[in-house]
Coordinates of C-alpha atoms and ligand atoms in Angstrom, one line a residue:
X18 CA 15.0 -35.3 3.2
X19 CA 15.6 -33.7 6.6
X20 CA 19.2 -35.1 6.7
X21 CA 20.0 -33.5 3.3
X22 CA 18.7 -30.2 4.4
X23 CA 20.6 -30.2 7.7
X24 CA 23.9 -31.2 6.1
X25 CA 23.6 -28.4 3.5
X26 CA 22.5 -25.7 6.0
X27 CA 25.6 -26.5 8.1
X28 CA 28.0 -26.5 5.2
X29 CA 28.8 -22.8 4.7
X30 CA 29.8 -22.4 8.4
X31 CA 32.1 -25.4 8.5
X32 CA 33.5 -25.5 5.0
X33 CA 36.7 -23.5 4.5
X34 CA 36.4 -21.2 1.6
X35 CA 39.3 -22.8 -0.2
X36 CA 37.9 -26.3 0.0
X37 CA 36.4 -27.8 -3.2
X38 CA 32.7 -27.8 -3.4
X39 CA 31.5 -31.4 -2.9
X40 CA 29.8 -33.0 -5.8
X41 CA 26.1 -32.7 -5.6
X42 CA 24.1 -35.7 -4.4
X43 CA 21.1 -36.4 -6.7
X44 CA 17.9 -37.9 -5.5
X45 CA 17.0 -38.9 -9.1
X46 CA 19.6 -40.9 -11.1
X47 CA 20.8 -38.5 -13.8
X48 CA 19.8 -40.6 -16.8
X49 CA 17.2 -40.8 -19.5
X50 CA 14.7 -43.7 -19.1
X51 CA 11.6 -44.3 -21.1
X52 CA 9.3 -47.1 -19.7
X53 CA 5.9 -46.4 -21.3
X54 CA 4.5 -44.8 -24.4
X55 CA 4.8 -40.9 -24.2
X56 CA 2.6 -39.6 -22.8
X57 CA 2.1 -42.7 -20.5
X58 CA -1.3 -43.9 -19.2
X59 CA -1.2 -41.9 -16.0
X60 CA -0.3 -38.7 -17.8
X61 CA -3.1 -39.3 -20.3
X62 CA -5.6 -39.7 -17.4
X63 CA -4.4 -36.5 -15.8
X64 CA -4.6 -34.8 -19.1
X65 CA -8.3 -35.7 -19.4
X66 CA -8.9 -34.2 -15.9
X67 CA -7.0 -31.1 -16.9
X68 CA -8.9 -30.5 -20.1
X69 CA -12.2 -30.4 -18.1
X70 CA -10.9 -27.7 -15.8
X71 CA -8.0 -25.8 -17.4
X72 CA -8.7 -23.6 -20.5
X73 CA -6.8 -24.4 -23.7
X74 CA -5.3 -20.9 -23.6
X75 CA -2.9 -22.5 -21.2
X76 CA -1.3 -25.0 -23.4
X77 CA 1.6 -27.5 -22.6
X78 CA 4.5 -28.2 -25.0
X79 CA 4.6 -31.8 -23.8
X80 CA 1.7 -33.1 -21.7
X81 CA 3.6 -35.5 -19.5
X82 CA 2.8 -34.8 -15.9
X83 CA 5.9 -34.4 -13.8
X84 CA 6.0 -36.0 -10.3
X85 CA 9.6 -35.3 -9.4
X86 CA 12.5 -33.2 -10.7
X87 CA 16.1 -33.2 -9.7
X88 CA 19.3 -31.9 -11.2
X89 CA 18.8 -32.0 -14.9
X90 CA 16.2 -34.8 -15.0
X91 CA 12.4 -34.7 -14.9
X92 CA 10.4 -37.8 -13.8
X93 CA 6.8 -38.2 -14.9
X94 CA 3.9 -39.9 -13.1
X95 CA 4.5 -43.0 -15.2
X96 CA 8.2 -43.3 -14.2
X97 CA 9.7 -42.0 -17.4
X98 CA 12.8 -39.9 -17.0
X99 CA 13.6 -37.0 -19.3
X100 CA 16.8 -35.1 -19.9
X101 CA 15.6 -31.5 -19.3
X102 CA 17.1 -29.1 -21.9
X103 CA 14.6 -26.4 -21.0
X104 CA 14.9 -25.9 -17.2
X105 CA 11.4 -24.5 -17.2
X106 CA 12.6 -21.9 -19.7
X107 CA 15.8 -21.1 -18.0
X108 CA 14.4 -21.0 -14.4
X109 CA 16.1 -23.9 -12.6
X110 CA 19.5 -22.7 -13.8
X111 CA 21.4 -24.1 -10.9
X112 CA 19.4 -27.4 -11.1
X113 CA 16.0 -28.8 -10.2
X114 CA 15.4 -29.0 -6.4
X115 CA 18.8 -27.8 -5.7
X116 CA 19.8 -28.7 -2.1
X117 CA 20.8 -25.2 -0.9
X118 CA 17.7 -23.6 -2.4
X119 CA 15.4 -26.1 -0.8
X120 CA 17.2 -25.7 2.5
X121 CA 16.9 -21.9 2.5
X122 CA 13.3 -22.0 1.4
X123 CA 12.4 -24.7 4.0
X124 CA 14.1 -22.8 6.8
X125 CA 12.3 -19.5 5.7
X126 CA 9.0 -21.3 5.8
X127 CA 9.5 -22.0 9.5
X128 CA 10.2 -18.4 10.3
X129 CA 8.0 -16.1 8.2
X130 CA 6.1 -16.8 5.0
X131 CA 4.5 -13.4 4.4
X132 CA 4.2 -10.0 6.0
X133 CA 4.0 -7.7 2.9
X134 CA 7.2 -5.7 2.5
X135 CA 5.2 -2.5 2.2
X136 CA 3.7 -3.0 5.6
X137 CA 6.4 -4.6 7.7
X138 CA 9.7 -5.4 5.9
X139 CA 12.2 -8.2 6.4
X140 CA 15.9 -8.8 5.8
X141 CA 15.7 -11.3 2.9
X142 CA 14.3 -8.6 0.5
X143 CA 17.1 -6.2 1.5
X144 CA 19.7 -9.0 1.0
X145 CA 18.5 -9.8 -2.6
X146 CA 18.6 -6.0 -3.4
X147 CA 22.2 -5.9 -2.1
X148 CA 23.2 -9.0 -4.2
X149 CA 21.6 -7.5 -7.3
X150 CA 23.3 -4.2 -6.7
X151 CA 26.6 -6.0 -6.3
X152 CA 26.3 -8.4 -9.3
X153 CA 24.5 -6.3 -12.0
X154 CA 26.9 -4.4 -14.2
X155 CA 27.9 -0.8 -13.2
X156 CA 29.7 0.6 -10.2
X157 CA 27.1 3.2 -9.0
X158 CA 24.4 3.4 -6.4
X159 CA 21.5 1.1 -7.3
X160 CA 18.1 0.3 -6.0
X161 CA 15.9 -2.8 -6.5
X162 CA 12.2 -3.3 -6.4
X163 CA 11.1 -7.0 -6.2
X164 CA 8.0 -8.3 -7.9
X165 CA 6.5 -11.6 -8.9
X166 CA 7.0 -12.2 -12.6
X167 CA 9.1 -11.1 -15.5
X168 CA 6.2 -9.3 -17.1
X169 CA 5.7 -7.4 -13.9
X170 CA 9.3 -6.4 -13.8
X171 CA 9.0 -5.1 -17.4
X172 CA 5.9 -3.1 -16.4
X173 CA 7.7 -1.6 -13.4
X174 CA 10.8 -0.8 -15.4
X175 CA 8.8 1.1 -17.9
X176 CA 6.7 2.8 -15.3
X177 CA 9.8 4.1 -13.4
X178 CA 11.5 5.2 -16.6
X179 CA 8.5 7.2 -17.6
X180 CA 8.3 8.9 -14.2
X181 CA 12.0 9.7 -14.2
X182 CA 12.1 11.1 -17.7
X183 CA 8.7 12.7 -17.8
X184 CA 8.3 11.1 -21.3
X185 CA 6.0 8.3 -22.4
X186 CA 7.4 6.6 -25.4
X187 CA 8.7 3.0 -25.1
X188 CA 11.1 1.6 -27.7
X189 CA 11.5 -2.2 -28.2
X190 CA 13.1 -4.3 -30.9
X191 CA 11.8 -6.6 -33.6
X192 CA 11.7 -10.3 -32.4
X193 CA 11.4 -9.1 -28.8
X194 CA 9.4 -10.9 -26.1
X195 CA 8.5 -9.2 -22.9
X196 CA 5.5 -11.0 -21.4
X197 CA 1.7 -11.5 -21.5
X198 CA 0.3 -8.6 -19.5
X199 CA -1.4 -5.8 -21.3
X200 CA 1.6 -3.5 -21.6
X201 CA 4.0 -6.4 -22.4
X202 CA 1.7 -7.9 -25.0
X203 CA 2.1 -4.6 -26.9
X204 CA 5.9 -4.8 -26.5
X205 CA 6.1 -8.3 -28.1
X206 CA 7.0 -8.7 -31.7
X207 CA 4.9 -11.7 -32.3
X208 CA 1.1 -11.3 -32.2
X209 CA 0.1 -15.0 -32.5
X210 CA -0.4 -16.6 -30.0
X211 CA 0.5 -13.9 -27.4
X212 CA -1.9 -11.1 -28.2
X213 CA -4.3 -12.2 -30.9
X214 CA -7.8 -10.9 -29.9
X215 CA -6.7 -9.6 -26.5
X216 CA -6.7 -5.8 -27.4
X217 CA -7.0 -2.9 -27.0
X218 CA -3.3 -2.6 -26.3
X219 CA -1.2 0.0 -24.5
X220 CA 0.0 2.8 -26.8
X221 CA 3.2 4.7 -27.3
X222 CA 5.2 1.5 -28.1
X223 CA 7.7 1.8 -31.0
X224 CA 9.3 -1.3 -32.5
X225 CA 12.6 -0.7 -34.1
X226 CA 14.6 -3.1 -36.4
X227 CA 17.1 -5.3 -34.4
X228 CA 20.4 -6.8 -35.3
X229 CA 20.1 -10.4 -36.6
X230 CA 23.4 -11.1 -38.3
X231 CA 22.3 -14.5 -39.8
X232 CA 19.5 -12.8 -41.7
X233 CA 20.4 -9.1 -42.2
X234 CA 24.2 -9.5 -42.8
X235 CA 24.7 -6.1 -41.2
X236 CA 27.7 -5.1 -39.0
X237 CA 26.9 -3.9 -35.5
X238 CA 27.5 -0.3 -36.6
X239 CA 25.2 -0.7 -39.6
X240 CA 22.4 -2.3 -37.7
X241 CA 22.7 0.3 -34.9
X242 CA 22.5 3.1 -37.4
X243 CA 19.3 1.5 -38.8
X244 CA 17.7 1.2 -35.4
X245 CA 18.7 4.7 -34.3
X246 CA 17.5 6.2 -37.5
X247 CA 14.2 4.5 -37.1
X248 CA 13.8 5.8 -33.5
X249 CA 14.9 9.3 -34.4
X250 CA 12.6 9.6 -37.4
X251 CA 9.5 7.7 -36.1
X252 CA 9.4 8.7 -32.5
X253 CA 12.0 11.3 -31.8
X254 CA 14.3 10.9 -28.8
X255 CA 12.6 13.8 -26.9
X256 CA 9.4 11.6 -26.5
X257 CA 11.2 8.4 -25.6
X258 CA 11.3 7.3 -21.9
X259 CA 13.2 4.1 -22.5
X260 CA 14.6 1.5 -24.9
X261 CA 14.0 -2.1 -23.6
X262 CA 16.3 -4.7 -25.1
X263 CA 17.1 -8.4 -24.4
X264 CA 20.9 -8.6 -24.8
X265 CA 20.3 -12.1 -26.2
X266 CA 16.7 -12.4 -27.5
X267 CA 15.0 -15.3 -25.8
X268 CA 11.7 -16.3 -27.4
X269 CA 12.9 -14.6 -30.6
X270 CA 15.4 -17.4 -31.1
X271 CA 18.6 -16.7 -29.1
X272 CA 19.6 -14.0 -31.5
X273 CA 23.1 -12.7 -30.8
X274 CA 23.4 -9.2 -32.1
X275 CA 26.4 -8.2 -34.2
X276 CA 29.5 -6.9 -32.3
X277 CA 29.1 -3.3 -31.3
X278 CA 25.4 -3.1 -31.9
X279 CA 24.2 -3.0 -28.3
X280 CA 27.0 -0.6 -27.1
X281 CA 26.0 1.8 -29.9
X282 CA 22.4 1.8 -28.8
X283 CA 23.4 2.3 -25.2
X284 CA 25.6 5.3 -26.2
X285 CA 22.8 6.8 -28.1
X286 CA 20.3 6.4 -25.2
X287 CA 22.7 8.0 -22.8
X288 CA 23.3 11.0 -25.1
X289 CA 19.5 11.4 -25.6
X290 CA 18.4 10.9 -22.0
X291 CA 16.6 7.7 -22.8
X292 CA 16.7 5.0 -20.1
X293 CA 18.5 1.9 -21.4
X294 CA 16.8 -1.1 -19.9
X295 CA 18.3 -4.6 -20.3
X296 CA 15.6 -7.3 -20.1
X297 CA 17.8 -10.1 -18.6
X298 CA 14.9 -12.2 -17.5
X299 CA 16.0 -15.1 -19.6
X300 CA 19.7 -14.4 -20.2
X301 CA 20.6 -13.4 -16.6
X302 CA 21.6 -15.2 -13.4
X303 CA 24.8 -17.1 -14.6
X304 CA 23.1 -18.7 -17.6
X305 CA 25.7 -17.3 -20.1
X306 CA 28.7 -17.7 -17.9
X307 CA 28.5 -14.2 -16.5
X308 CA 26.0 -13.1 -13.9
X309 CA 24.4 -11.1 -16.7
X310 CA 24.7 -11.4 -20.5
X311 CA 25.1 -7.6 -20.7
X312 CA 28.7 -8.1 -19.6
X313 CA 29.5 -10.1 -22.7
X314 CA 28.6 -7.0 -24.8
X315 CA 30.3 -4.4 -22.6
X316 CA 26.9 -3.0 -21.5
X317 CA 26.2 -1.1 -18.3
X318 CA 22.5 -0.7 -18.5
X319 CA 20.6 1.9 -16.5
X320 CA 18.2 -0.8 -15.4
X321 CA 18.4 -4.6 -15.4
X322 CA 15.3 -6.7 -15.2
X323 CA 15.6 -10.2 -13.6
X324 CA 13.2 -13.1 -13.1
X325 CA 13.3 -16.7 -14.3
X326 CA 16.5 -18.1 -12.8
X327 CA 16.8 -15.8 -9.9
X328 CA 15.2 -17.9 -7.2
X329 CA 15.9 -21.5 -8.3
X330 CA 12.3 -22.1 -9.3
X331 CA 10.4 -20.0 -6.8
X332 CA 8.5 -17.0 -8.3
X333 CA 10.5 -13.8 -7.9
X334 CA 11.5 -10.9 -10.2
X335 CA 13.4 -7.7 -9.9
X336 CA 14.0 -4.3 -11.3
X337 CA 17.5 -3.0 -10.5
X338 CA 18.5 0.4 -11.6
X339 CA 20.5 3.5 -11.0
X340 CA 19.4 5.1 -7.7
X341 CA 18.9 8.4 -9.5
X342 CA 16.3 6.8 -11.8
X343 CA 14.7 4.4 -9.3
X344 CA 14.2 7.1 -6.7
X345 CA 11.9 9.0 -9.1
X346 CA 8.9 6.9 -8.1
X347 CA 6.9 8.3 -5.2
X348 CA 6.5 6.4 -1.9
X349 CA 3.6 3.9 -2.4
X350 CA 4.0 4.0 -6.2
X351 CA 5.8 0.7 -6.3
X352 CA 5.0 -2.7 -4.8
X353 CA 2.4 -5.4 -4.6
X354 CA 1.0 -7.9 -2.2
X355 CA 3.4 -10.8 -2.9
X356 CA 6.3 -8.9 -4.4
X357 CA 9.6 -10.1 -2.8
X358 CA 8.0 -12.8 -0.8
X359 CA 10.3 -13.9 2.0
X360 CA 10.5 -17.6 0.9
X361 CA 11.3 -16.7 -2.7
X362 CA 13.8 -14.1 -1.5
X363 CA 15.5 -16.6 0.8
X364 CA 15.8 -19.0 -2.2
X365 CA 17.3 -16.2 -4.3
X366 CA 19.9 -15.5 -1.7
X367 CA 20.8 -19.2 -1.8
X368 CA 21.0 -19.1 -5.6
X369 CA 23.5 -16.1 -5.4
X370 CA 25.5 -18.0 -2.8
X371 CA 25.7 -21.1 -4.9
X372 CA 26.9 -19.0 -7.9
X373 CA 29.4 -17.2 -5.7
X374 CA 31.0 -20.2 -4.1
X375 CA 30.6 -22.8 -6.8
X376 CA 32.1 -23.2 -10.3
X377 CA 28.7 -22.5 -11.9
X378 CA 29.9 -19.7 -14.2
X379 CA 32.6 -22.1 -15.5
X380 CA 29.9 -24.8 -16.0
X381 CA 28.1 -22.5 -18.5
X382 CA 31.3 -22.3 -20.5
X383 CA 31.7 -26.1 -20.4
X384 CA 28.1 -26.6 -21.6
X385 CA 28.7 -24.1 -24.4
X386 CA 31.8 -26.0 -25.5
X387 CA 30.1 -29.4 -25.5
X388 CA 26.9 -28.2 -27.2
X389 CA 28.8 -26.1 -29.8
X390 CA 31.0 -29.1 -30.7
X391 CA 28.0 -31.5 -30.9
X392 CA 25.7 -29.1 -32.8
X393 CA 28.4 -28.1 -35.3
X394 CA 29.0 -31.8 -36.0
X395 CA 25.3 -32.2 -36.7
X396 CA 25.3 -29.1 -38.9
X397 CA 28.1 -30.7 -41.0
X398 CA 25.8 -33.7 -41.5
X399 CA 22.4 -32.0 -42.0
X400 CA 22.1 -29.0 -44.2
X401 CA 18.8 -27.8 -42.7
X402 CA 20.8 -26.6 -39.7
X403 CA 21.4 -23.1 -40.9
X404 CA 23.1 -21.7 -37.9
X405 CA 24.5 -22.8 -34.5
X406 CA 24.7 -19.9 -32.1
X407 CA 24.6 -18.9 -28.4
X408 CA 26.6 -18.2 -25.3
X409 CA 27.0 -20.4 -22.3
X410 CA 24.0 -22.6 -21.5
X411 CA 21.9 -20.5 -23.9
X412 CA 22.5 -22.2 -27.3
X413 CA 20.3 -22.6 -30.3
X414 CA 20.1 -24.0 -33.9
X415 CA 18.0 -22.3 -36.6
X416 CA 16.6 -24.7 -39.1
X417 CA 16.0 -23.7 -42.8
X418 CA 14.3 -25.5 -45.7
X419 CA 16.7 -27.8 -47.5
X420 CA 19.0 -26.0 -49.9
X421 CA 18.2 -22.5 -48.7
X422 CA 21.0 -22.2 -46.1
X423 CA 23.1 -20.0 -48.4
X424 CA 20.3 -18.2 -50.2
X425 CA 16.9 -17.3 -48.7
X426 CA 17.3 -19.1 -45.4
X427 CA 13.6 -20.0 -45.5
X428 CA 12.4 -20.9 -42.0
X429 CA 11.7 -24.7 -41.5
X430 CA 9.2 -24.8 -38.6
X431 CA 7.9 -28.3 -39.4
X432 CA 11.4 -29.8 -38.9
X433 CA 11.7 -28.1 -35.5
X434 CA 8.3 -29.5 -34.4
X435 CA 9.2 -33.0 -35.8
X436 CA 12.5 -33.1 -34.0
X437 CA 11.2 -31.8 -30.7
X438 CA 8.4 -34.5 -30.9
X439 CA 10.9 -37.3 -31.8
X440 CA 13.2 -36.2 -28.9
X441 CA 10.4 -36.2 -26.4
X442 CA 9.4 -39.7 -27.4
X443 CA 12.9 -40.8 -26.5
X444 CA 13.2 -38.9 -23.3
X445 CA 14.8 -35.6 -24.3
X446 CA 12.8 -32.4 -23.5
X447 CA 13.9 -29.7 -25.9
X448 CA 12.2 -26.3 -26.4
X449 CA 11.4 -24.4 -29.6
X450 CA 11.7 -20.7 -30.2
X451 CA 11.9 -18.1 -32.9
X452 CA 9.4 -15.7 -34.6
X453 CA 8.9 -18.3 -37.3
X454 CA 9.1 -21.3 -34.9
X455 CA 12.2 -22.6 -36.6
X456 CA 14.6 -22.5 -33.8
X457 CA 15.5 -25.3 -31.3
X458 CA 16.9 -23.8 -28.1
X459 CA 19.0 -25.5 -25.5
X460 CA 18.9 -23.9 -22.0
X461 CA 19.7 -26.7 -19.7
X462 CA 20.5 -26.4 -16.0
X463 CA 24.1 -25.6 -15.3
X464 CA 24.1 -28.9 -13.3
X465 CA 23.8 -31.0 -16.5
X466 CA 26.7 -33.4 -17.1
X467 CA 28.5 -33.8 -20.4
X468 CA 27.3 -37.4 -20.4
X469 CA 23.7 -36.2 -20.4
X470 CA 24.4 -33.6 -23.1
X471 CA 26.2 -36.2 -25.3
X472 CA 23.3 -38.6 -24.8
X473 CA 20.8 -35.8 -25.8
X474 CA 22.9 -34.9 -28.9
X475 CA 22.8 -38.6 -30.0
X476 CA 19.0 -38.6 -29.8
X477 CA 19.0 -35.3 -31.8
X478 CA 21.2 -37.0 -34.4
X479 CA 18.7 -39.8 -34.7
X480 CA 15.9 -37.3 -35.0
X481 CA 17.6 -35.4 -37.9
X482 CA 18.5 -38.7 -39.6
X483 CA 14.9 -39.9 -39.3
X484 CA 13.7 -36.6 -40.8
X485 CA 16.2 -36.8 -43.7
X486 CA 14.8 -40.2 -44.6
Ligands
LIG24 C1 9.9 -15.0 -19.8 C2 10.3 -13.6 -20.2 C3 9.5 -12.5 -19.8 C4 8.3 -12.7 -19.1 O1 8.4 -13.3 -17.8 P1 7.2 -13.9 -17.1 O2 7.7 -14.3 -15.7 O3 6.8 -15.1 -17.9 O4 6.2 -12.9 -17.0 C5 10.0 -11.3 -20.2 N1 11.1 -11.1 -20.9 C6 11.9 -12.1 -21.3 C7 13.2 -11.9 -22.0 C8 11.5 -13.4 -21.0 O5 12.2 -14.5 -21.4

């Protein structure tokens, strides 16, 4: 392990910029391998221990206990290897235990682990803020505050927008997901399981219709007019601090809005003095083949929220916004004990460096191509696949009841559960999504090879065939 770290740490200094990036060396063979029943005996034993001490509110999609993860493969305690199409919900975007990330974090652990940035600061925090200023859309002065989680980033974005505008209203969209804290529970579209019984909730949240072309059939302009009309009539722009949107809705089922929808919302926000906040917590950090998905839609948000993929698996999140807006918060008003932890920040710097020097953005396009081709082929065979959609390594299929694909498009959640369960038994970890639980989402690491994707697609084909029988 030490050798690997040394080699990688020395690489940037000695490798000429023009030289090809060397192929990654994996410590786990990049293949699917099932050697026991799923879950295996050791996972089952751990699961019993867990049930005695961890509440059921924290549930696991697949209770196989992971002992090692590398590249795009998870290895469980029984020695089974899974192709990981979830990447911890889009967190290990550049790969599990990525060499440069591990090296940067390990080196930082030797130097300083914690000081608290609001007592005595350190360079890594500043460097992450510089990188976010450079890589988020928009050529203007920006500031970044670092926090610990996506939900905390959303909370801070709203807080700052309220202070800047002197208004309190917060607009969100149908099918949105923003977290599990008190404010963000109120911002989510879906009550169960996220907020059922957990009230009272934060007020002044307004949920406007979104653009969901597969279901509403509206053009971007029509959907935007509907959203804006709702906000003007139900809230009134004068009371709105911000509109928070996911450029591609994550938990909502990778909904890609119709062309022109998001730019129209941004234009309206700008005209009305409403802060336009892009929640890029799931869609950001190279996942879609751009640093941020906003770029695909021509957006230049006033504020961009990051988390998930930013630090290669270490907990870190950020709120990056126009200096004029961010500077509204008074000294001492922002921060928190662990926010922008040096180890997580050092890992984030390594993630940015890997994206900058490697071909990772291109890898997202390759993955989109391979998955789109494979999933469309499945759609031709199985009529319950209503739609194939997505950008980069953020792809999804929406399943509908047989024969409803061109009529009611009735959600088919049981098929999604059955297929995810079948795939897991055969060593493919695939996540579900969607307000109605009828979406299978593919958000693998950008390190995943076409061979692994093809292998996973073959398993999916078997799963659909099994279901059709
Ligand atoms: C995951 C997610 C969040 C919440 O992030 P946490 O780190 O789980 O708090 C917020 N918004 C989006 C779009 C997400 O995908």
